[in-house]
Amino acid sequence: MTLDQLVAFDAIVASGTFRAAAERLNKAQSAVSHQVGKLEDELGFDLFSRDTYRPSLTPEGEVFFRETTRVLEQVHVLKAVAAGLRSEQEPMISIAITATMSLDPILKVLGEVGRSFPGTHIKVVTEMMGGPLGRLMNGDADLIVAGLAGVPVDEVETLPVGAITIRPVASPTFPAARRSGVRSRREMQSYTQVVVSGTGGRDYDQSRDLLSGGQRWTVSDFQAKKSIIKAGLGWGGIPEHLMEEELSTGALVPLAVEGYPPRHSEIFAIRRRDRPMGKVMSSLWERLSA
């Protein structure tokens, strides 16, 4: 049993066909089939039922696949450890953080890493919507702090770092906020919704909670959005941590909108598996894990 055989087996399950697995591994389909065939010969049972176009796991194959994923996960960990041990201190690490997340949960860790590695420039940028994911997948960020929407989870490692709640709000003078109860979608179409544009481009668009059929204003950041909403010019969703004072003083009030409940999202530190970690990134990842 070899690592290449396990990788081929995993790729077939993940891709759905032998051909797709071969393309994913940049190998000939015959080579992938040969590796899995040798693995099955050694195991003494079939991993796949080949009665249909798409190979499906046999009962034995399902059990073996669960253990295979654990082994491959450990291999990824070992490769990351080895890369860190042989690496130099990086001159710079780049971190992209979703603007919906407060920096507070990771500031202590960043401070510790900065003091431990004063020769490394730590670059932190804030992005909107799919912006962090776009930077990560395009190679412009070593680490992102964001939600998992649209993230290719089989290509990344993740660590939970916090959670956010985005709540629809308006000024107390806004027409929809002058009475209690749930506002219907049809009623809200007559009011201006204020939305923040994403920075991830077309490939990483994560626009959410858009009310179709209504007037819309688009801004570049949440501070501008909050100012417009406080002025009574529209309504929209804002992360709770960005409007704690306004909610406590009544400058902003929650709205109950049909189909738009407060949205709770888990936030993760995310890095690509195929990019080895240097000493600084390894230290950062370990501290976030703790």
Tab-separated table of N, CA and C in Angstrom, residues 23-124:
chain	number	residue	atom	x	y	z
A	23	GLU	N	-7.515	13.900	-14.257
A	23	GLU	CA	-7.292	15.314	-14.576
A	23	GLU	C	-6.869	16.087	-13.332
A	24	ARG	N	-7.480	15.763	-12.229
A	24	ARG	CA	-7.158	16.450	-10.974
A	24	ARG	C	-5.724	16.174	-10.550
A	25	LEU	N	-5.268	14.944	-10.767
A	25	LEU	CA	-3.913	14.555	-10.366
A	25	LEU	C	-2.886	14.777	-11.468
A	26	ASN	N	-3.370	15.236	-12.636
A	26	ASN	CA	-2.492	15.450	-13.788
A	26	ASN	C	-1.770	14.161	-14.185
A	27	LYS	N	-2.544	13.066	-14.223
A	27	LYS	CA	-2.014	11.766	-14.611
A	27	LYS	C	-2.906	11.139	-15.663
A	28	ALA	N	-2.394	10.125	-16.317
A	28	ALA	CA	-3.199	9.385	-17.278
A	28	ALA	C	-4.260	8.573	-16.534
A	29	GLN	N	-5.427	8.433	-17.157
A	29	GLN	CA	-6.494	7.674	-16.511
A	29	GLN	C	-6.081	6.235	-16.264
A	30	SER	N	-5.319	5.672	-17.189
A	30	SER	CA	-4.867	4.292	-17.021
A	30	SER	C	-3.966	4.142	-15.800
A	31	ALA	N	-3.168	5.186	-15.509
A	31	ALA	CA	-2.273	5.125	-14.348
A	31	ALA	C	-3.082	5.149	-13.052
A	32	VAL	N	-4.126	5.965	-13.011
A	32	VAL	CA	-4.977	6.032	-11.829
A	32	VAL	C	-5.701	4.697	-11.629
A	33	SER	N	-6.237	4.148	-12.713
A	33	SER	CA	-6.934	2.860	-12.623
A	33	SER	C	-5.991	1.761	-12.155
A	34	HIS	N	-4.752	1.803	-12.653
A	34	HIS	CA	-3.763	0.790	-12.270
A	34	HIS	C	-3.435	0.885	-10.779
A	35	GLN	N	-3.282	2.112	-10.267
A	35	GLN	CA	-2.952	2.284	-8.852
A	35	GLN	C	-4.070	1.750	-7.951
A	36	VAL	N	-5.302	2.066	-8.301
A	36	VAL	CA	-6.422	1.594	-7.490
A	36	VAL	C	-6.594	0.090	-7.625
A	37	GLY	N	-6.361	-0.435	-8.835
A	37	GLY	CA	-6.445	-1.880	-9.024
A	37	GLY	C	-5.432	-2.623	-8.170
A	38	LYS	N	-4.204	-2.108	-8.117
A	38	LYS	CA	-3.178	-2.737	-7.277
A	38	LYS	C	-3.557	-2.662	-5.801
A	39	LEU	N	-4.152	-1.523	-5.402
A	39	LEU	CA	-4.582	-1.375	-4.016
A	39	LEU	C	-5.664	-2.392	-3.678
A	40	GLU	N	-6.620	-2.582	-4.579
A	40	GLU	CA	-7.683	-3.550	-4.351
A	40	GLU	C	-7.130	-4.972	-4.290
A	41	ASP	N	-6.152	-5.272	-5.136
A	41	ASP	CA	-5.535	-6.604	-5.110
A	41	ASP	C	-4.878	-6.864	-3.755
A	42	GLU	N	-4.200	-5.843	-3.232
A	42	GLU	CA	-3.516	-6.010	-1.949
A	42	GLU	C	-4.522	-6.140	-0.801
A	43	LEU	N	-5.608	-5.366	-0.886
A	43	LEU	CA	-6.605	-5.405	0.179
A	43	LEU	C	-7.431	-6.680	0.158
A	44	GLY	N	-7.660	-7.226	-1.014
A	44	GLY	CA	-8.456	-8.438	-1.133
A	44	GLY	C	-9.948	-8.189	-1.255
A	45	PHE	N	-10.339	-6.935	-1.560
A	45	PHE	CA	-11.753	-6.639	-1.797
A	45	PHE	C	-11.856	-5.417	-2.710
A	46	ASP	N	-13.012	-5.261	-3.348
A	46	ASP	CA	-13.240	-4.135	-4.257
A	46	ASP	C	-13.574	-2.882	-3.463
A	47	LEU	N	-12.975	-1.782	-3.866
A	47	LEU	CA	-13.299	-0.492	-3.259
A	47	LEU	C	-14.482	0.167	-3.955
A	48	PHE	N	-14.620	-0.097	-5.256
A	48	PHE	CA	-15.676	0.514	-6.049
A	48	PHE	C	-16.534	-0.544	-6.713
A	49	SER	N	-17.814	-0.224	-6.836
A	49	SER	CA	-18.707	-0.995	-7.701
A	49	SER	C	-18.699	-0.311	-9.055
A	50	ARG	N	-18.366	-1.027	-10.084
A	50	ARG	CA	-18.202	-0.440	-11.408
A	50	ARG	C	-19.358	-0.800	-12.346
A	51	ASP	N	-20.527	-1.035	-11.772
A	51	ASP	CA	-21.681	-1.418	-12.584
A	51	ASP	C	-22.325	-0.230	-13.275
A	52	THR	N	-22.031	0.989	-12.805
A	52	THR	CA	-22.609	2.183	-13.392
A	52	THR	C	-21.503	3.068	-13.949
A	53	TYR	N	-21.927	4.144	-14.645
A	53	TYR	CA	-20.947	5.062	-15.240
A	53	TYR	C	-20.060	5.682	-14.172
A	54	ARG	N	-20.683	6.122	-13.102
A	54	ARG	CA	-19.916	6.711	-12.007
A	54	ARG	C	-19.615	5.648	-10.965
A	55	PRO	N	-18.356	5.402	-10.684
A	55	PRO	CA	-18.017	4.374	-9.701
A	55	PRO	C	-18.542	4.755	-8.322
A	56	SER	N	-19.159	3.809	-7.645
A	56	SER	CA	-19.679	4.046	-6.297
A	56	SER	C	-18.939	3.141	-5.318
A	57	LEU	N	-18.780	3.617	-4.101
A	57	LEU	CA	-18.056	2.862	-3.087
A	57	LEU	C	-18.851	1.628	-2.668
A	58	THR	N	-18.144	0.534	-2.513
A	58	THR	CA	-18.745	-0.655	-1.915
A	58	THR	C	-18.837	-0.437	-0.409
A	59	PRO	N	-19.587	-1.251	0.317
A	59	PRO	CA	-19.613	-1.110	1.778
A	59	PRO	C	-18.220	-1.155	2.397
A	60	GLU	N	-17.380	-2.058	1.878
A	60	GLU	CA	-16.007	-2.119	2.383
A	60	GLU	C	-15.237	-0.848	2.000
A	61	GLY	N	-15.522	-0.356	0.784
A	61	GLY	CA	-14.862	0.854	0.316
A	61	GLY	C	-15.199	2.073	1.153
A	62	GLU	N	-16.450	2.153	1.620
A	62	GLU	CA	-16.859	3.284	2.451
A	62	GLU	C	-16.077	3.303	3.764
A	63	VAL	N	-15.928	2.129	4.384
A	63	VAL	CA	-15.165	2.054	5.638
A	63	VAL	C	-13.706	2.414	5.392
A	64	PHE	N	-13.145	1.870	4.314
A	64	PHE	CA	-11.742	2.120	4.007
A	64	PHE	C	-11.515	3.591	3.661
A	65	PHE	N	-12.500	4.217	2.995
A	65	PHE	CA	-12.358	5.630	2.627
A	65	PHE	C	-12.300	6.513	3.868
A	66	ARG	N	-13.110	6.215	4.874
A	66	ARG	CA	-13.079	7.016	6.104
A	66	ARG	C	-11.692	6.992	6.732
A	67	GLU	N	-11.082	5.820	6.751
A	67	GLU	CA	-9.736	5.721	7.324
A	67	GLU	C	-8.693	6.378	6.429
A	68	THR	N	-8.927	6.304	5.109
A	68	THR	CA	-7.998	6.932	4.164
A	68	THR	C	-7.955	8.442	4.372
A	69	THR	N	-9.115	9.068	4.570
A	69	THR	CA	-9.133	10.516	4.772
A	69	THR	C	-8.357	10.906	6.025
A	70	ARG	N	-8.410	10.064	7.060
A	70	ARG	CA	-7.655	10.359	8.282
A	70	ARG	C	-6.152	10.274	8.024
A	71	VAL	N	-5.758	9.254	7.264
A	71	VAL	CA	-4.333	9.100	6.954
A	71	VAL	C	-3.834	10.281	6.127
A	72	LEU	N	-4.597	10.676	5.103
A	72	LEU	CA	-4.173	11.776	4.246
A	72	LEU	C	-4.141	13.096	5.011
A	73	GLU	N	-5.047	13.262	5.961
A	73	GLU	CA	-5.025	14.463	6.788
A	73	GLU	C	-3.732	14.513	7.596
A	74	GLN	N	-3.314	13.373	8.139
A	74	GLN	CA	-2.060	13.327	8.891
A	74	GLN	C	-0.863	13.592	7.989
A	75	VAL	N	-0.930	13.111	6.760
A	75	VAL	CA	0.152	13.379	5.802
A	75	VAL	C	0.267	14.876	5.544
A	76	HIS	N	-0.883	15.561	5.380
A	76	HIS	CA	-0.860	17.010	5.176
A	76	HIS	C	-0.214	17.700	6.369
A	77	VAL	N	-0.543	17.239	7.575
A	77	VAL	CA	0.040	17.829	8.774
A	77	VAL	C	1.542	17.622	8.796
A	78	LEU	N	1.985	16.420	8.477
A	78	LEU	CA	3.418	16.123	8.472
A	78	LEU	C	4.159	16.965	7.445
A	79	LYS	N	3.566	17.141	6.269
A	79	LYS	CA	4.202	17.961	5.236
A	79	LYS	C	4.331	19.408	5.700
A	80	ALA	N	3.284	19.905	6.373
A	80	ALA	CA	3.330	21.275	6.869
A	80	ALA	C	4.404	21.437	7.942
A	81	VAL	N	4.516	20.439	8.821
A	81	VAL	CA	5.544	20.482	9.858
A	81	VAL	C	6.935	20.463	9.236
A	82	ALA	N	7.134	19.580	8.260
A	82	ALA	CA	8.438	19.482	7.597
A	82	ALA	C	8.790	20.779	6.884
A	83	ALA	N	7.790	21.382	6.213
A	83	ALA	CA	8.041	22.643	5.513
A	83	ALA	C	8.435	23.735	6.498
A	84	GLY	N	7.763	23.771	7.643
A	84	GLY	CA	8.103	24.769	8.648
A	84	GLY	C	9.496	24.576	9.211
A	85	LEU	N	9.909	23.325	9.408
A	85	LEU	CA	11.223	23.038	9.985
A	85	LEU	C	12.367	23.423	9.057
A	86	ARG	N	12.116	23.323	7.738
A	86	ARG	CA	13.215	23.625	6.808
A	86	ARG	C	13.155	25.052	6.265
A	87	SER	N	12.140	25.810	6.689
A	87	SER	CA	11.931	27.131	6.093
A	87	SER	C	12.722	28.207	6.832
A	88	GLU	N	12.846	29.341	6.150
A	88	GLU	CA	13.407	30.538	6.746
A	88	GLU	C	12.254	31.390	7.284
A	89	GLN	N	12.602	32.398	8.071
A	89	GLN	CA	11.586	33.333	8.526
A	89	GLN	C	11.104	34.157	7.339
A	90	GLU	N	9.785	34.193	7.119
A	90	GLU	CA	9.253	34.906	5.970
A	90	GLU	C	9.464	36.412	6.115
A	91	PRO	N	9.803	37.106	5.019
A	91	PRO	CA	9.932	38.560	5.100
A	91	PRO	C	8.576	39.240	5.306
A	92	MET	N	7.488	38.590	4.839
A	92	MET	CA	6.157	39.153	5.009
A	92	MET	C	5.119	38.043	4.995
A	93	ILE	N	4.087	38.171	5.818
A	93	ILE	CA	2.910	37.318	5.703
A	93	ILE	C	1.704	38.234	5.505
A	94	SER	N	0.796	37.799	4.651
A	94	SER	CA	-0.361	38.612	4.291
A	94	SER	C	-1.634	37.960	4.822
A	95	ILE	N	-2.445	38.732	5.509
A	95	ILE	CA	-3.679	38.234	6.110
A	95	ILE	C	-4.836	39.097	5.619
A	96	ALA	N	-5.881	38.460	5.114
A	96	ALA	CA	-7.081	39.172	4.670
A	96	ALA	C	-8.242	38.798	5.580
A	97	ILE	N	-8.923	39.792	6.104
A	97	ILE	CA	-9.984	39.580	7.088
A	97	ILE	C	-11.297	40.150	6.555
A	98	THR	N	-12.362	39.388	6.710
A	98	THR	CA	-13.668	39.896	6.310
A	98	THR	C	-14.047	41.100	7.155
A	99	ALA	N	-14.612	42.114	6.503
A	99	ALA	CA	-14.979	43.342	7.205
A	99	ALA	C	-16.138	43.131	8.161
A	100	THR	N	-16.824	42.002	8.061
A	100	THR	CA	-17.926	41.725	8.985
A	100	THR	C	-17.430	41.220	10.332
A	101	MET	N	-16.137	40.933	10.445
A	101	MET	CA	-15.578	40.341	11.656
A	101	MET	C	-14.772	41.374	12.436
A	102	SER	N	-14.935	41.381	13.742
A	102	SER	CA	-14.102	42.229	14.582
A	102	SER	C	-12.683	41.673	14.634
A	103	LEU	N	-11.709	42.563	14.689
A	103	LEU	CA	-10.314	42.132	14.790
A	103	LEU	C	-9.959	41.599	16.176
A	104	ASP	N	-10.767	41.920	17.161
A	104	ASP	CA	-10.421	41.613	18.552
A	104	ASP	C	-10.021	40.155	18.797
A	105	PRO	N	-10.744	39.156	18.227
A	105	PRO	CA	-10.391	37.763	18.561
A	105	PRO	C	-8.980	37.343	18.140
A	106	ILE	N	-8.366	38.044	17.183
A	106	ILE	CA	-7.039	37.600	16.733
A	106	ILE	C	-5.946	38.624	17.014
A	107	LEU	N	-6.300	39.786	17.580
A	107	LEU	CA	-5.283	40.808	17.806
A	107	LEU	C	-4.197	40.338	18.769
A	108	LYS	N	-4.580	39.633	19.824
A	108	LYS	CA	-3.592	39.151	20.782
A	108	LYS	C	-2.597	38.212	20.119
A	109	VAL	N	-3.114	37.307	19.282
A	109	VAL	CA	-2.248	36.353	18.583
A	109	VAL	C	-1.316	37.086	17.624
A	110	LEU	N	-1.850	38.048	16.869
A	110	LEU	CA	-1.005	38.798	15.938
A	110	LEU	C	0.081	39.563	16.689
A	111	GLY	N	-0.276	40.116	17.851
A	111	GLY	CA	0.719	40.826	18.645
A	111	GLY	C	1.830	39.911	19.123
A	112	GLU	N	1.468	38.704	19.575
A	112	GLU	CA	2.466	37.739	20.031
A	112	GLU	C	3.400	37.338	18.895
A	113	VAL	N	2.822	37.078	17.718
A	113	VAL	CA	3.644	36.680	16.570
A	113	VAL	C	4.554	37.830	16.142
A	114	GLY	N	4.014	39.050	16.139
A	114	GLY	CA	4.829	40.201	15.760
A	114	GLY	C	6.019	40.399	16.682
A	115	ARG	N	5.815	40.192	17.982
A	115	ARG	CA	6.924	40.344	18.934
A	115	ARG	C	7.932	39.210	18.803
A	116	SER	N	7.461	38.007	18.459
A	116	SER	CA	8.366	36.859	18.321
A	116	SER	C	9.180	36.926	17.045
A	117	PHE	N	8.621	37.571	16.016
A	117	PHE	CA	9.304	37.641	14.721
A	117	PHE	C	9.310	39.093	14.236
A	118	PRO	N	10.123	39.937	14.874
A	118	PRO	CA	10.116	41.368	14.521
A	118	PRO	C	10.614	41.645	13.114
A	119	GLY	N	11.316	40.698	12.507
A	119	GLY	CA	11.822	40.913	11.153
A	119	GLY	C	10.798	40.633	10.068
A	120	THR	N	9.634	40.158	10.441
A	120	THR	CA	8.593	39.846	9.458
A	120	THR	C	7.544	40.947	9.430
A	121	HIS	N	7.265	41.420	8.232
A	121	HIS	CA	6.226	42.429	8.028
A	121	HIS	C	4.874	41.714	7.980
A	122	ILE	N	3.996	42.049	8.906
A	122	ILE	CA	2.662	41.461	8.926
A	122	ILE	C	1.701	42.439	8.253
A	123	LYS	N	1.153	42.002	7.127
A	123	LYS	CA	0.233	42.841	6.344
A	123	LYS	C	-1.189	42.354	6.580
A	124	VAL	N	-2.039	43.237	7.074
A	124	VAL	CA	-3.436	42.904	7.338
A	124	VAL	C	-4.323	43.814	6.489
